[in-house]
Amino acid sequence: MPNKNEKKKNNKPILPEEVIKITDADKKRIKEDVISEVKEDLRQDLVKKVSEDVFSLYTISEKDRIKNELTEEIKEDVKKRVVREEALLSRKKSLKIFRLTVYIIVLLVAVGYGIYRLYKTDNLMILNKDYEPTTTAAYVNPSEPTTKKVKTLDELKNNYAYLMDKIYVSDINILMGEHTIAELSASDRLVLAYNSLIASDITRDGKVFTVSNNTLQSAFDNLFGTNATYQTADFNVDGLDYTYLNSQDRYFAISDSYDNTRDIQSEIVDIVDETDYVIIKEVVGYVKENKLYALNDLNNPIVTGYSSSVLDYKDSLTSVEYTFNKVNGSYKLFKISAK
């Protein structure tokens, strides 16, 4: 058993320094830990504060402003791209139009040259059945003397005056205009053919006048050839109103006012003789009750007591040209035109 002195010795009080002994290294570590904790707390507080400040500044209007700015930038970028694409397409389109224009011009030039060559060689009839031949100048060798004799008007009359023997135009409107035979109405063409008939071609029984369709068509073909197409129609001539009766194939007229007086008088003043056509020019006047009138003024006579020739007054009268072209080797009336 321990003695009292030993027990007393073991109950000696313990000093703090003896319980926990803190070294300098521990102090430094503790100090660093405290500083680290303080820094972390300060950093979190600072981040939170900055975030709150930024969020408070980033209002709805600011969002709209930024969105609008971005939208405008996108629009401008799209516009620039569209403009570039349009410019590219426009250049491509312009190039295509230019090429097409060049092709059209070349085609027109080719067509024009072809028509010009046809015109120069008198071959336009292949394009138009109503073609009126043009003058074709024959090649003349300059080393050879020209021996072609110029024909006088009398000589030309001897050759071609017969063409006018069966031509009589009673319609002043036709004489004052310019018409190919094909352009005239069917009735006007039948009147011209009727005027070329002789008396025995027309049958008269009192007030009834008849002409067979075959007779009139034959006169039509002899006068115009293929320059016009024959067709039946009603027509008026010499105060007679002719009507075609299909059942009898004849033209009939009933009238008691028949008058075949020819008031239009004319004389040949010029003839143009070419290879494929002939033009006969006449001076034409209208005579009524011994008074001579110009076709363009039937109210004021040029002369009263007229009994001479229209040639004496040709400067005051209308000139009319009759063009005959060659059809199957013979001359046929093609056109009537005032000059």
Coordinates of C-alpha atoms in Angstrom, one line a residue:
M1 CA 0.0 0.0 0.0
P2 CA 1.4 3.4 -0.9
N3 CA 2.3 5.7 1.9
K4 CA 0.6 9.0 2.5
N5 CA 3.6 11.0 1.2
E6 CA 3.4 9.3 -2.2
K7 CA -0.3 9.9 -2.5
K8 CA 0.1 13.5 -1.8
K9 CA 2.7 13.7 -4.4
N10 CA 0.5 12.3 -7.1
N11 CA -2.3 14.9 -6.4
K12 CA -0.2 17.8 -7.5
P13 CA -2.2 20.3 -9.8
I14 CA -1.5 20.3 -13.6
L15 CA -0.6 23.6 -15.3
P16 CA -2.2 24.6 -18.7
E17 CA 1.2 24.7 -20.3
E18 CA 1.7 21.2 -19.3
V19 CA -1.7 20.1 -20.7
I20 CA -1.5 21.7 -24.3
K21 CA 1.8 22.7 -25.7
I22 CA 1.3 24.9 -28.9
T23 CA 4.3 25.1 -31.1
D24 CA 5.1 27.9 -33.6
A25 CA 4.3 25.6 -36.6
D26 CA 0.9 25.0 -35.1
K27 CA 0.3 28.7 -34.7
K28 CA 1.3 29.4 -38.3
R29 CA -1.0 26.6 -39.6
I30 CA -3.9 27.8 -37.5
K31 CA -3.4 31.4 -38.7
E32 CA -3.3 30.2 -42.3
D33 CA -6.5 28.2 -41.8
V34 CA -8.3 31.2 -40.3
I35 CA -7.1 33.5 -43.1
S36 CA -8.3 30.9 -45.8
E37 CA -11.7 30.7 -44.2
V38 CA -12.0 34.5 -44.0
K39 CA -10.9 34.8 -47.7
E40 CA -13.4 32.2 -48.8
D41 CA -16.2 33.9 -46.9
L42 CA -15.2 37.3 -48.4
R43 CA -15.0 35.8 -52.0
Q44 CA -18.5 34.3 -51.7
D45 CA -19.9 37.6 -50.4
L46 CA -18.1 39.5 -53.2
V47 CA -19.4 37.2 -56.0
K48 CA -22.9 37.3 -54.6
K49 CA -22.7 41.1 -54.4
V50 CA -21.4 41.4 -58.0
S51 CA -24.0 39.0 -59.3
E52 CA -26.7 40.9 -57.6
D53 CA -25.4 44.2 -59.0
V54 CA -25.1 42.9 -62.6
F55 CA -28.6 41.3 -62.4
S56 CA -30.1 44.5 -61.2
L57 CA -28.5 46.4 -64.1
Y58 CA -29.6 43.8 -66.7
T59 CA -33.3 45.0 -66.9
I60 CA -36.0 43.9 -69.4
S61 CA -35.4 47.1 -71.5
E62 CA -31.7 46.2 -71.7
K63 CA -32.6 42.7 -72.9
D64 CA -34.9 44.2 -75.6
R65 CA -32.2 46.6 -76.7
I66 CA -29.7 43.8 -77.1
K67 CA -32.3 41.6 -78.9
N68 CA -33.1 44.5 -81.2
E69 CA -29.5 45.2 -82.0
L70 CA -28.9 41.5 -82.8
T71 CA -32.0 41.4 -84.9
E72 CA -30.9 44.5 -86.9
E73 CA -27.5 43.0 -87.4
I74 CA -29.0 39.8 -88.7
K75 CA -31.4 41.8 -91.0
E76 CA -28.5 43.8 -92.4
D77 CA -26.5 40.7 -93.0
V78 CA -29.5 39.0 -94.7
K79 CA -30.1 42.1 -96.9
K80 CA -26.4 42.2 -97.9
R81 CA -26.6 38.5 -98.9
V82 CA -29.9 39.0 -100.8
V83 CA -28.3 42.0 -102.7
R84 CA -25.3 40.0 -103.6
E85 CA -27.5 37.1 -104.8
E86 CA -29.7 39.5 -106.8
A87 CA -26.7 41.1 -108.4
L88 CA -25.4 37.7 -109.4
L89 CA -28.7 36.6 -110.8
S90 CA -29.1 40.0 -112.6
R91 CA -25.7 39.5 -114.3
K92 CA -26.6 36.0 -115.3
K93 CA -30.0 37.2 -116.6
S94 CA -28.4 40.1 -118.5
L95 CA -26.0 37.7 -120.1
K96 CA -28.8 35.4 -121.2
I97 CA -30.8 38.4 -122.6
F98 CA -27.7 39.6 -124.4
R99 CA -27.1 36.2 -126.0
L100 CA -30.8 35.9 -127.0
T101 CA -30.7 39.4 -128.5
V102 CA -27.7 38.5 -130.5
Y103 CA -29.4 35.3 -131.8
I104 CA -32.5 37.3 -132.8
I105 CA -30.5 40.0 -134.6
V106 CA -28.6 37.3 -136.5
L107 CA -31.9 35.6 -137.4
L108 CA -33.5 38.8 -138.6
V109 CA -30.4 39.6 -140.6
A110 CA -30.5 36.2 -142.2
V111 CA -34.3 36.4 -142.9
G112 CA -33.8 40.0 -144.3
Y113 CA -31.0 38.9 -146.5
G114 CA -33.1 35.9 -147.8
I115 CA -36.0 38.2 -148.6
Y116 CA -33.7 40.7 -150.3
R117 CA -32.2 38.0 -152.5
L118 CA -35.7 36.8 -153.4
Y119 CA -36.7 40.3 -154.2
K120 CA -33.6 40.9 -156.4
T121 CA -34.2 37.7 -158.3
D122 CA -38.0 38.2 -158.7
N123 CA -38.8 35.0 -156.8
L124 CA -41.1 36.6 -154.2
M125 CA -44.0 34.9 -155.9
I126 CA -43.2 31.7 -154.0
L127 CA -44.2 33.7 -150.9
N128 CA -47.2 35.5 -152.2
K129 CA -49.5 34.4 -154.9
D130 CA -50.4 38.0 -155.5
Y131 CA -46.8 38.9 -156.1
E132 CA -46.2 41.8 -158.5
P133 CA -42.9 41.2 -160.4
T134 CA -40.2 43.8 -160.0
T135 CA -37.7 45.1 -162.5
T136 CA -34.7 42.9 -162.8
A137 CA -31.7 44.6 -164.5
A138 CA -29.9 42.3 -166.9
Y139 CA -26.2 42.0 -166.7
V140 CA -24.5 44.3 -169.3
N141 CA -21.0 43.7 -170.3
P142 CA -19.3 47.1 -170.4
S143 CA -17.0 46.0 -173.2
E144 CA -20.0 45.3 -175.5
P145 CA -22.0 48.2 -177.0
T146 CA -25.7 48.5 -175.9
T147 CA -27.9 47.7 -178.9
K148 CA -31.3 47.6 -177.2
K149 CA -33.7 49.8 -179.1
V150 CA -36.0 52.0 -177.1
K151 CA -39.6 51.5 -178.2
T152 CA -41.8 54.5 -178.9
L153 CA -45.3 54.8 -177.3
D154 CA -46.9 54.0 -180.7
E155 CA -44.8 50.8 -180.9
L156 CA -45.8 49.8 -177.3
K157 CA -49.4 50.5 -178.1
N158 CA -49.2 48.2 -181.1
N159 CA -47.9 45.5 -178.8
Y160 CA -50.0 46.0 -175.6
A161 CA -53.1 48.3 -176.2
Y162 CA -55.2 45.2 -176.8
L163 CA -55.0 44.5 -173.1
M164 CA -57.2 47.5 -172.4
D165 CA -59.8 46.5 -175.0
K166 CA -61.8 44.5 -172.4
I167 CA -61.0 46.6 -169.4
Y168 CA -63.7 49.1 -168.3
V169 CA -64.0 50.3 -164.7
S170 CA -67.2 52.1 -163.9
D171 CA -66.6 52.5 -160.2
I172 CA -64.8 55.8 -159.5
N173 CA -63.8 54.6 -156.0
I174 CA -61.7 51.9 -157.6
L175 CA -60.1 54.3 -160.1
M176 CA -59.3 56.7 -157.3
G177 CA -57.7 54.2 -155.0
E178 CA -55.0 51.5 -155.2
H179 CA -56.2 47.9 -155.3
T180 CA -54.9 44.6 -156.4
I181 CA -57.6 42.5 -158.0
A182 CA -57.4 40.1 -155.1
E183 CA -58.3 42.9 -152.7
L184 CA -61.5 43.9 -154.5
S185 CA -64.8 42.4 -153.4
A186 CA -66.3 39.4 -155.2
S187 CA -69.0 41.7 -156.6
D188 CA -66.5 44.3 -157.9
R189 CA -64.6 41.6 -159.7
L190 CA -67.7 40.2 -161.3
V191 CA -68.6 43.7 -162.5
L192 CA -65.2 44.0 -164.2
A193 CA -65.7 40.6 -165.8
Y194 CA -69.2 41.5 -166.9
N195 CA -68.0 44.7 -168.6
S196 CA -65.6 42.5 -170.7
L197 CA -68.5 40.5 -172.2
I198 CA -69.8 41.1 -175.7
A199 CA -73.5 41.7 -176.4
S200 CA -74.2 38.1 -177.4
D201 CA -73.1 36.9 -174.0
I202 CA -76.1 38.6 -172.4
T203 CA -79.6 37.2 -173.0
R204 CA -82.4 39.8 -172.8
D205 CA -86.1 38.9 -172.8
G206 CA -88.1 42.1 -172.2
K207 CA -87.1 43.2 -168.7
V208 CA -85.3 40.0 -167.9
F209 CA -81.5 39.8 -168.4
T210 CA -79.6 36.6 -167.9
V211 CA -75.9 35.6 -168.1
S212 CA -74.7 32.0 -167.6
N213 CA -72.3 31.3 -164.8
N214 CA -69.9 29.5 -167.2
T215 CA -69.8 32.6 -169.5
L216 CA -69.1 35.0 -166.7
Q217 CA -66.5 32.7 -165.1
S218 CA -64.7 32.3 -168.5
A219 CA -64.5 36.1 -168.9
F220 CA -63.3 36.3 -165.3
D221 CA -60.4 33.8 -165.9
N222 CA -59.5 35.5 -169.2
L223 CA -59.2 38.8 -167.4
F224 CA -57.5 37.9 -164.1
G225 CA -56.1 34.4 -164.5
T226 CA -54.9 33.2 -161.1
N227 CA -54.6 36.7 -159.7
A228 CA -58.1 36.2 -158.1
T229 CA -60.4 33.4 -157.2
Y230 CA -63.8 33.2 -158.9
Q231 CA -66.9 33.0 -156.7
T232 CA -70.6 33.7 -157.3
A233 CA -72.2 36.8 -155.8
D234 CA -74.9 39.4 -156.5
F235 CA -73.7 42.5 -158.3
N236 CA -75.0 45.7 -159.8
V237 CA -74.0 47.0 -163.2
D238 CA -75.6 49.3 -165.9
G239 CA -78.7 49.7 -163.6
L240 CA -79.2 46.0 -163.4
D241 CA -79.2 44.1 -160.1
Y242 CA -78.0 40.6 -160.9
T243 CA -78.7 37.7 -158.6
Y244 CA -77.2 34.2 -159.0
L245 CA -79.7 31.3 -159.1
N246 CA -77.9 28.1 -158.1
S247 CA -80.6 25.9 -159.4
Q248 CA -80.1 27.2 -162.9
D249 CA -76.5 28.2 -162.6
R250 CA -77.2 31.6 -164.1
Y251 CA -77.4 35.2 -163.1
F252 CA -80.7 37.0 -163.5
A253 CA -81.8 40.7 -163.4
I254 CA -85.1 42.3 -164.0
S255 CA -85.2 46.0 -164.8
D256 CA -86.7 48.5 -167.2
S257 CA -84.0 51.1 -166.6
Y258 CA -81.1 49.4 -168.4
D259 CA -78.4 51.9 -169.4
N260 CA -75.0 50.8 -170.7
T261 CA -73.7 54.3 -171.5
R262 CA -70.0 54.5 -170.6
D263 CA -69.4 57.7 -168.8
I264 CA -65.7 57.0 -168.0
Q265 CA -63.4 57.9 -170.9
S266 CA -59.7 57.4 -171.0
E267 CA -56.6 57.4 -173.3
I268 CA -53.2 55.7 -173.0
V269 CA -50.4 58.1 -172.2
D270 CA -47.6 55.7 -171.3
I271 CA -46.6 52.0 -171.3
V272 CA -43.8 50.4 -169.3
D273 CA -42.6 47.1 -170.8
E274 CA -40.7 44.7 -168.6
T275 CA -39.9 41.0 -168.8
D276 CA -42.6 39.8 -166.5
Y277 CA -45.1 42.6 -166.4
V278 CA -46.6 45.6 -168.3
I279 CA -47.9 48.8 -166.8
I280 CA -50.4 50.8 -169.0
K281 CA -51.0 54.4 -167.8
E282 CA -54.2 56.2 -168.9
V283 CA -55.6 59.7 -168.3
V284 CA -59.2 59.3 -167.1
G285 CA -62.1 61.6 -167.1
Y286 CA -65.9 61.5 -166.4
V287 CA -68.2 62.7 -169.2
K288 CA -71.9 63.5 -168.5
E289 CA -74.2 65.6 -170.7
N290 CA -71.2 66.8 -172.8
K291 CA -69.4 68.0 -169.7
L292 CA -66.0 66.7 -168.7
Y293 CA -65.2 66.2 -165.0
A294 CA -62.2 65.2 -163.1
L295 CA -62.8 62.1 -161.0
N296 CA -62.0 63.9 -157.8
D297 CA -64.5 66.7 -158.5
L298 CA -67.8 65.7 -160.1
N299 CA -69.6 69.0 -159.2
N300 CA -67.5 71.4 -161.2
P301 CA -66.9 70.5 -164.9
I302 CA -63.5 71.2 -166.4
V303 CA -65.2 72.0 -169.7
T304 CA -68.7 72.2 -171.1
G305 CA -69.6 71.2 -174.6
Y306 CA -66.9 68.5 -174.5
S307 CA -66.4 66.7 -177.8
S308 CA -62.7 66.2 -178.1
S309 CA -60.3 63.9 -176.2
V310 CA -59.3 63.6 -172.6
L311 CA -55.7 64.0 -173.7
D312 CA -56.4 67.7 -174.3
Y313 CA -57.1 68.1 -170.6
K314 CA -54.7 65.5 -169.1
D315 CA -53.1 68.1 -166.8
S316 CA -56.4 68.5 -165.0
L317 CA -57.4 64.8 -164.9
T318 CA -56.5 61.8 -162.9
S319 CA -54.0 59.3 -164.2
V320 CA -54.6 55.6 -163.6
E321 CA -52.1 52.7 -163.9
Y322 CA -53.2 49.2 -164.9
T323 CA -50.6 46.6 -164.0
F324 CA -50.6 43.3 -166.0
N325 CA -48.4 40.4 -164.9
K326 CA -47.5 37.2 -166.8
V327 CA -49.6 34.2 -165.8
N328 CA -49.0 31.0 -167.7
G329 CA -47.5 33.0 -170.6
S330 CA -50.2 35.6 -171.0
Y331 CA -50.8 39.0 -169.3
K332 CA -53.6 39.2 -166.7
L333 CA -54.8 42.3 -164.8
F334 CA -53.1 42.4 -161.4
K335 CA -53.6 45.9 -160.0
I336 CA -55.4 49.2 -160.5
S337 CA -53.9 52.4 -158.9
A338 CA -54.4 56.1 -159.2
K339 CA -51.3 58.2 -159.8

